Amino acid sequence: MSTPLNTKTAPSSSHTADSKFQLLLFRLGDSAGSGRSELFGINVFKVREIVVAPEITSIVNAPAHAMGLANVRGQLIPVIDLPALSGCVPKTNSKIVLVTEFARTTQAFLVDEVVEIIQLDWKHLLAADNNSSGLLSGVARIDGDVADSRLAQVLDVEQIIRNVFPNSQTDSANSNIQKIKLPEGTSILFADDSAIARMLVEESLKTMGVAYSAVKNGKEAWERLGQIHSDAVNHGKRAKDKVALVLTDLEMPEMDGFTLTRSIKNDSRFAGIPVIVYSSLTGSASEGHASGVGADAYVAKFEPNELANAISTTLTRG
């Protein structure tokens, strides 16, 4: 089986612009303790294709849960044993892998069963702040606002890759990042639901020498901006006098980065505040969507030098 996901199953621009996204649902087998086969999900935009795993070549001294390398269309791709990593016992011997591309990396995840692709509003992706495994970015309400909606655990793939390959290229060197001077009295507000992504962004911003504050999703960023505006007005200033720019991820529970960007750009309280999208969803489609809602720049994770250049250019242009 080989199912490319860049044609019929790819989200259309209208879906994204309407704050919707498509989630690929799959199972990993029976969960330890509960004995149930829970639903998991990943954004379709990150999945290149679904294949039955070819022969996997083991690697000497490979990290735990790294099964080895698979040759997929002439490309050697590392395969991660997702059931084992998640504490699940597969119920089948299907050997299905999801070949994913994001943050300029390619990797495959072994799963037990692919279920379906569904379309959801971003508001139906809820934060998973207290998940004990640390491997979730959110929980999706598959059936929307109904009381007994089915739930799917959405995996934090950046965190998973960091756990399995701690020395991966997501740790791009920060030592040669340019220093940036923000307008006096301002700071950068950034939003990202992934703990590992927030940590990497914070490391980069610290190296740039800029003041910043971090929140976990677009809703928190929007609320923080409202507070900043109120405080600024009380001191005879504008929000722009406090916020040099907003840096936002796209995939976030409760309010996604597209909605956050569009809301900022359409609200006179935040006039003059630039927005930079910093996302693992690389590609012209995502960049076009971000530009369509008013983003001033689009940078791929995890490229700290490109981020620094984008911040510097955006501030100079503003």
Tab-separated table of C-alpha atoms in Angstrom:
chain	number	residue	atom	x	y	z
A	1	MET	CA	0.000	0.000	0.000
A	2	SER	CA	1.256	3.449	-0.873
A	3	THR	CA	-0.945	6.492	-0.438
A	4	PRO	CA	0.530	9.897	-1.320
A	5	LEU	CA	-1.156	12.679	0.618
A	6	ASN	CA	-0.339	15.626	-1.592
A	7	THR	CA	-3.332	15.335	-3.901
A	8	LYS	CA	-6.894	14.448	-2.978
A	9	THR	CA	-6.259	14.297	0.746
A	10	ALA	CA	-4.378	17.582	0.982
A	11	PRO	CA	-6.282	20.425	2.698
A	12	SER	CA	-7.552	23.105	0.368
A	13	SER	CA	-6.686	26.760	0.889
A	14	SER	CA	-10.291	27.560	1.741
A	15	HIS	CA	-10.283	25.003	4.542
A	16	THR	CA	-7.196	26.500	6.122
A	17	ALA	CA	-8.408	30.050	5.674
A	18	ASP	CA	-11.633	29.088	7.443
A	19	SER	CA	-9.648	27.882	10.491
A	20	LYS	CA	-10.092	24.230	9.660
A	21	PHE	CA	-7.522	21.510	9.324
A	22	GLN	CA	-7.426	17.842	8.432
A	23	LEU	CA	-6.346	15.209	10.907
A	24	LEU	CA	-5.151	11.729	9.995
A	25	LEU	CA	-6.483	9.297	12.605
A	26	PHE	CA	-4.673	6.075	13.431
A	27	ARG	CA	-4.299	3.474	16.185
A	28	LEU	CA	-1.171	2.153	17.855
A	29	GLY	CA	-2.675	-0.956	19.475
A	30	ASP	CA	-3.844	-1.672	23.001
A	31	SER	CA	-2.781	0.904	25.577
A	32	ALA	CA	-0.926	-0.324	28.629
A	33	GLY	CA	-3.262	-0.361	31.606
A	34	SER	CA	-6.560	0.303	29.837
A	35	GLY	CA	-6.268	-2.440	27.240
A	36	ARG	CA	-8.137	-0.211	24.784
A	37	SER	CA	-7.015	0.802	21.326
A	38	GLU	CA	-7.125	4.591	21.503
A	39	LEU	CA	-7.258	6.997	18.570
A	40	PHE	CA	-4.262	9.180	17.749
A	41	GLY	CA	-3.878	11.930	15.184
A	42	ILE	CA	-1.411	13.937	13.129
A	43	ASN	CA	-1.977	16.928	10.853
A	44	VAL	CA	-2.336	15.725	7.260
A	45	PHE	CA	-0.044	18.540	6.113
A	46	LYS	CA	2.855	16.733	7.803
A	47	VAL	CA	2.229	13.360	6.155
A	48	ARG	CA	3.797	12.727	2.750
A	49	GLU	CA	2.475	9.211	2.247
A	50	ILE	CA	1.331	6.038	3.948
A	51	VAL	CA	3.192	2.846	3.019
A	52	VAL	CA	3.653	-0.718	4.150
A	53	ALA	CA	7.148	-0.589	5.571
A	54	PRO	CA	9.837	-2.041	3.336
A	55	GLU	CA	12.666	-3.943	4.950
A	56	ILE	CA	14.065	-1.952	7.865
A	57	THR	CA	17.821	-2.039	8.367
A	58	SER	CA	18.887	-1.885	11.988
A	59	ILE	CA	21.511	0.671	12.990
A	60	VAL	CA	24.302	-0.134	15.428
A	61	ASN	CA	23.825	1.633	18.779
A	62	ALA	CA	20.552	3.142	17.594
A	63	PRO	CA	18.528	5.096	20.175
A	64	ALA	CA	15.620	3.373	21.881
A	65	HIS	CA	12.511	3.200	19.666
A	66	ALA	CA	14.551	3.930	16.519
A	67	MET	CA	13.881	0.814	14.457
A	68	GLY	CA	16.423	1.616	11.760
A	69	LEU	CA	16.379	2.881	8.187
A	70	ALA	CA	13.865	2.106	5.455
A	71	ASN	CA	14.411	2.692	1.754
A	72	VAL	CA	11.318	4.577	0.563
A	73	ARG	CA	11.472	5.577	-3.092
A	74	GLY	CA	15.252	5.647	-2.984
A	75	GLN	CA	15.423	7.753	0.178
A	76	LEU	CA	16.775	6.303	3.418
A	77	ILE	CA	14.356	7.330	6.143
A	78	PRO	CA	14.625	6.672	9.902
A	79	VAL	CA	11.676	4.701	11.270
A	80	ILE	CA	10.358	5.327	14.790
A	81	ASP	CA	8.454	2.607	16.647
A	82	LEU	CA	5.504	4.727	17.741
A	83	PRO	CA	3.547	1.937	19.519
A	84	ALA	CA	6.541	1.059	21.687
A	85	LEU	CA	7.275	4.716	22.400
A	86	SER	CA	3.668	5.255	23.456
A	87	GLY	CA	3.451	2.115	25.574
A	88	CYS	CA	1.029	0.344	23.238
A	89	VAL	CA	0.924	-3.248	22.029
A	90	PRO	CA	0.035	-3.590	18.318
A	91	LYS	CA	-2.970	-5.759	17.509
A	92	THR	CA	-1.992	-6.385	13.888
A	93	ASN	CA	1.176	-7.090	11.949
A	94	SER	CA	0.407	-4.510	9.271
A	95	LYS	CA	3.784	-2.726	9.434
A	96	ILE	CA	2.160	0.513	8.224
A	97	VAL	CA	4.340	3.599	8.409
A	98	LEU	CA	3.473	7.265	8.037
A	99	VAL	CA	6.204	9.038	6.091
A	100	THR	CA	6.273	12.601	7.389
A	101	GLU	CA	7.945	15.797	6.242
A	102	PHE	CA	8.166	18.883	8.433
A	103	ALA	CA	10.776	21.281	9.756
A	104	ARG	CA	12.892	20.229	6.763
A	105	THR	CA	13.223	16.672	8.043
A	106	THR	CA	11.831	13.373	6.809
A	107	GLN	CA	11.036	10.450	9.090
A	108	ALA	CA	8.565	7.585	9.307
A	109	PHE	CA	6.365	6.462	12.192
A	110	LEU	CA	5.256	2.857	12.571
A	111	VAL	CA	1.525	2.613	13.424
A	112	ASP	CA	-0.858	-0.287	13.912
A	113	GLU	CA	-3.837	0.851	11.844
A	114	VAL	CA	-4.809	3.887	9.771
A	115	VAL	CA	-8.450	4.806	10.395
A	116	GLU	CA	-9.534	7.871	8.383
A	117	ILE	CA	-8.934	11.528	7.600
A	118	ILE	CA	-11.319	14.026	9.178
A	119	GLN	CA	-11.740	17.792	8.942
A	120	LEU	CA	-11.947	19.802	12.162
A	121	ASP	CA	-12.135	23.379	13.370
A	122	TRP	CA	-8.995	24.417	15.216
A	123	LYS	CA	-11.217	25.327	18.186
A	124	HIS	CA	-11.960	21.612	18.605
A	125	LEU	CA	-8.284	20.913	19.246
A	126	LEU	CA	-7.884	21.336	23.004
A	127	ALA	CA	-4.644	21.849	24.907
A	128	ALA	CA	-3.106	18.823	26.613
A	129	ASP	CA	-1.059	20.646	29.228
A	130	ASN	CA	-1.187	17.934	31.857
A	131	ASN	CA	-0.544	14.811	29.786
A	132	SER	CA	1.792	12.571	31.735
A	133	SER	CA	3.705	11.276	28.719
A	134	GLY	CA	4.692	14.717	27.457
A	135	LEU	CA	4.146	13.418	23.923
A	136	LEU	CA	0.848	15.152	23.183
A	137	SER	CA	0.265	18.604	21.748
A	138	GLY	CA	-3.503	18.440	22.133
A	139	VAL	CA	-6.684	16.398	22.253
A	140	ALA	CA	-9.090	16.631	19.330
A	141	ARG	CA	-12.857	16.486	19.764
A	142	ILE	CA	-13.598	14.453	16.653
A	143	ASP	CA	-17.352	15.054	16.704
A	144	GLY	CA	-17.125	18.740	17.577
A	145	ASP	CA	-19.117	20.239	20.436
A	146	VAL	CA	-21.362	17.246	21.173
A	147	ALA	CA	-21.179	16.111	24.789
A	148	ASP	CA	-20.027	12.562	24.043
A	149	SER	CA	-17.592	13.418	21.259
A	150	ARG	CA	-14.928	10.871	20.479
A	151	LEU	CA	-11.418	12.005	21.356
A	152	ALA	CA	-8.113	11.630	19.538
A	153	GLN	CA	-4.719	12.271	21.082
A	154	VAL	CA	-2.686	14.546	18.803
A	155	LEU	CA	0.996	13.763	19.015
A	156	ASP	CA	3.708	16.372	19.517
A	157	VAL	CA	5.948	15.068	16.750
A	158	GLU	CA	8.673	17.635	17.427
A	159	GLN	CA	8.932	16.381	21.001
A	160	ILE	CA	8.914	12.745	19.883
A	161	ILE	CA	11.772	13.302	17.445
A	162	ARG	CA	13.730	15.202	20.099
A	163	ASN	CA	13.201	12.301	22.540
A	164	VAL	CA	14.295	9.637	20.047
A	165	PHE	CA	17.064	11.622	18.355
A	166	PRO	CA	18.274	14.105	20.988
A	167	ASN	CA	21.139	15.261	18.776
A	168	SER	CA	18.989	15.814	15.701
A	169	GLN	CA	19.210	18.892	13.514
A	170	THR	CA	16.367	20.541	15.414
A	171	ASP	CA	19.181	21.739	17.681
A	172	SER	CA	20.562	24.116	15.068
A	173	ALA	CA	23.537	26.009	16.437
A	174	ASN	CA	22.697	29.344	18.015
A	175	SER	CA	26.243	30.572	18.534
A	176	ASN	CA	26.447	32.659	15.365
A	177	ILE	CA	23.001	34.260	15.501
A	178	GLN	CA	23.035	37.992	15.006
A	179	LYS	CA	22.193	40.279	17.911
A	180	ILE	CA	18.970	42.247	17.528
A	181	LYS	CA	18.000	45.517	19.168
A	182	LEU	CA	14.284	45.966	19.771
A	183	PRO	CA	12.650	49.377	20.090
A	184	GLU	CA	13.104	50.617	23.651
A	185	GLY	CA	10.539	49.244	26.099
A	186	THR	CA	9.286	46.504	23.777
A	187	SER	CA	9.504	42.734	23.720
A	188	ILE	CA	8.548	39.832	21.467
A	189	LEU	CA	5.446	37.798	22.221
A	190	PHE	CA	5.566	34.263	20.870
A	191	ALA	CA	3.073	31.413	20.891
A	192	ASP	CA	3.755	27.700	20.434
A	193	ASP	CA	1.976	24.686	21.919
A	194	SER	CA	5.025	22.401	21.739
A	195	ALA	CA	7.202	22.494	24.850
A	196	ILE	CA	10.312	21.556	22.895
A	197	ALA	CA	9.595	24.215	20.275
A	198	ARG	CA	9.151	26.876	22.963
A	199	MET	CA	12.444	25.858	24.519
A	200	LEU	CA	14.299	26.090	21.194
A	201	VAL	CA	12.731	29.458	20.368
A	202	GLU	CA	13.623	30.789	23.805
A	203	GLU	CA	17.232	29.677	23.333
A	204	SER	CA	17.363	31.504	20.009
A	205	LEU	CA	15.780	34.700	21.348
A	206	LYS	CA	18.126	34.726	24.330
A	207	THR	CA	21.090	34.472	21.970
A	208	MET	CA	19.685	37.369	19.931
A	209	GLY	CA	19.589	39.359	23.158
A	210	VAL	CA	15.909	40.299	22.951
A	211	ALA	CA	13.247	40.462	25.644
A	212	TYR	CA	10.328	38.068	25.127
A	213	SER	CA	7.351	36.362	26.715
A	214	ALA	CA	5.943	32.966	25.750
A	215	VAL	CA	2.413	31.543	25.687
A	216	LYS	CA	1.109	28.094	24.733
A	217	ASN	CA	-1.437	28.850	22.023
A	218	GLY	CA	-3.130	31.536	19.980
A	219	LYS	CA	-5.911	32.060	22.497
A	220	GLU	CA	-3.413	32.825	25.254
A	221	ALA	CA	-1.533	35.167	22.922
A	222	TRP	CA	-4.752	36.987	22.024
A	223	GLU	CA	-5.698	37.391	25.666
A	224	ARG	CA	-2.184	38.582	26.528
A	225	LEU	CA	-2.331	41.181	23.756
A	226	GLY	CA	-5.634	42.448	25.145
A	227	GLN	CA	-4.050	42.874	28.578
A	228	ILE	CA	-1.036	44.628	27.079
A	229	HIS	CA	-3.309	47.029	25.206
A	230	SER	CA	-5.266	47.902	28.354
A	231	ASP	CA	-2.089	48.486	30.364
A	232	ALA	CA	-0.598	50.577	27.573
A	233	VAL	CA	-3.689	52.787	27.291
A	234	ASN	CA	-3.618	53.390	31.038
A	235	HIS	CA	-0.134	54.844	30.569
A	236	GLY	CA	-0.980	56.869	27.500
A	237	LYS	CA	0.659	54.431	25.108
A	238	ARG	CA	-0.309	51.900	22.433
A	239	ALA	CA	0.145	48.140	22.323
A	240	LYS	CA	2.757	48.732	19.623
A	241	ASP	CA	4.839	50.611	22.205
A	242	LYS	CA	5.047	47.393	24.246
A	243	VAL	CA	5.103	44.617	21.623
A	244	ALA	CA	7.814	44.776	18.968
A	245	LEU	CA	6.318	41.834	17.086
A	246	VAL	CA	4.337	38.632	17.517
A	247	LEU	CA	5.935	35.302	16.635
A	248	THR	CA	3.461	32.465	16.194
A	249	ASP	CA	3.285	28.800	15.336
A	250	LEU	CA	0.406	27.675	13.094
A	251	GLU	CA	-0.752	24.397	14.641
A	252	MET	CA	-2.089	25.258	18.077
A	253	PRO	CA	-5.113	24.187	20.130
A	254	GLU	CA	-8.054	26.525	20.803
A	255	MET	CA	-6.821	29.224	18.402
A	256	ASP	CA	-4.452	28.481	15.530
A	257	GLY	CA	-1.817	30.804	14.157
A	258	PHE	CA	-3.847	31.731	11.074
A	259	THR	CA	-6.735	32.946	13.219
A	260	LEU	CA	-4.394	34.770	15.601
A	261	THR	CA	-2.635	36.557	12.744
A	262	ARG	CA	-5.872	37.555	11.031
A	263	SER	CA	-7.322	38.788	14.339
A	264	ILE	CA	-4.282	40.955	15.084
A	265	LYS	CA	-4.239	42.451	11.610
A	266	ASN	CA	-7.965	43.250	11.688
A	267	ASP	CA	-7.951	44.921	15.118
A	268	SER	CA	-7.048	48.608	15.290
A	269	ARG	CA	-5.775	48.172	18.869
A	270	PHE	CA	-2.793	46.299	17.473
A	271	ALA	CA	-2.083	48.461	14.455
A	272	GLY	CA	1.573	48.453	13.505
A	273	ILE	CA	2.476	45.200	15.286
A	274	PRO	CA	4.088	42.835	12.762
A	275	VAL	CA	3.458	39.094	12.864
A	276	ILE	CA	5.986	36.424	11.897
A	277	VAL	CA	4.810	32.853	11.396
A	278	TYR	CA	7.346	30.266	12.594
A	279	SER	CA	6.103	26.831	11.588
A	280	SER	CA	7.126	23.268	10.805
A	281	LEU	CA	4.508	23.286	8.013
A	282	THR	CA	6.922	24.255	5.288
A	283	GLY	CA	5.792	24.731	1.710
A	284	SER	CA	4.238	27.302	-0.586
A	285	ALA	CA	0.659	26.440	0.440
A	286	SER	CA	1.215	27.229	4.125
A	287	GLU	CA	3.232	30.332	3.291
A	288	GLY	CA	0.484	31.516	0.966
A	289	HIS	CA	-2.180	30.999	3.624
A	290	ALA	CA	-0.113	32.915	6.176
A	291	SER	CA	0.427	35.778	3.752
A	292	GLY	CA	-3.285	35.795	2.981
A	293	VAL	CA	-4.179	36.526	6.604
A	294	GLY	CA	-1.606	39.292	6.849
A	295	ALA	CA	1.588	37.685	8.167
A	296	ASP	CA	4.650	39.870	7.591
A	297	ALA	CA	7.060	36.938	7.246
A	298	TYR	CA	7.132	33.138	7.278
A	299	VAL	CA	10.055	31.134	8.660
A	300	ALA	CA	10.508	27.364	8.797
A	301	LYS	CA	11.321	25.631	12.071
A	302	PHE	CA	13.961	25.108	13.332
A	303	GLU	CA	16.228	27.594	11.593
A	304	PRO	CA	17.389	30.158	14.184
A	305	ASN	CA	19.513	32.155	11.750
A	306	GLU	CA	16.634	32.511	9.317
A	307	LEU	CA	14.418	33.517	12.227
A	308	ALA	CA	16.893	36.194	13.303
A	309	ASN	CA	17.107	37.506	9.754
A	310	ALA	CA	13.316	37.622	9.474
A	311	ILE	CA	12.966	39.486	12.788
A	312	SER	CA	15.657	41.986	11.813
A	313	THR	CA	14.199	42.560	8.353
A	314	THR	CA	10.643	42.877	9.645
A	315	LEU	CA	11.600	45.386	12.332
A	316	THR	CA	13.600	47.436	9.833
A	317	ARG	CA	10.749	47.416	7.349
A	318	GLY	CA	8.262	48.410	10.042
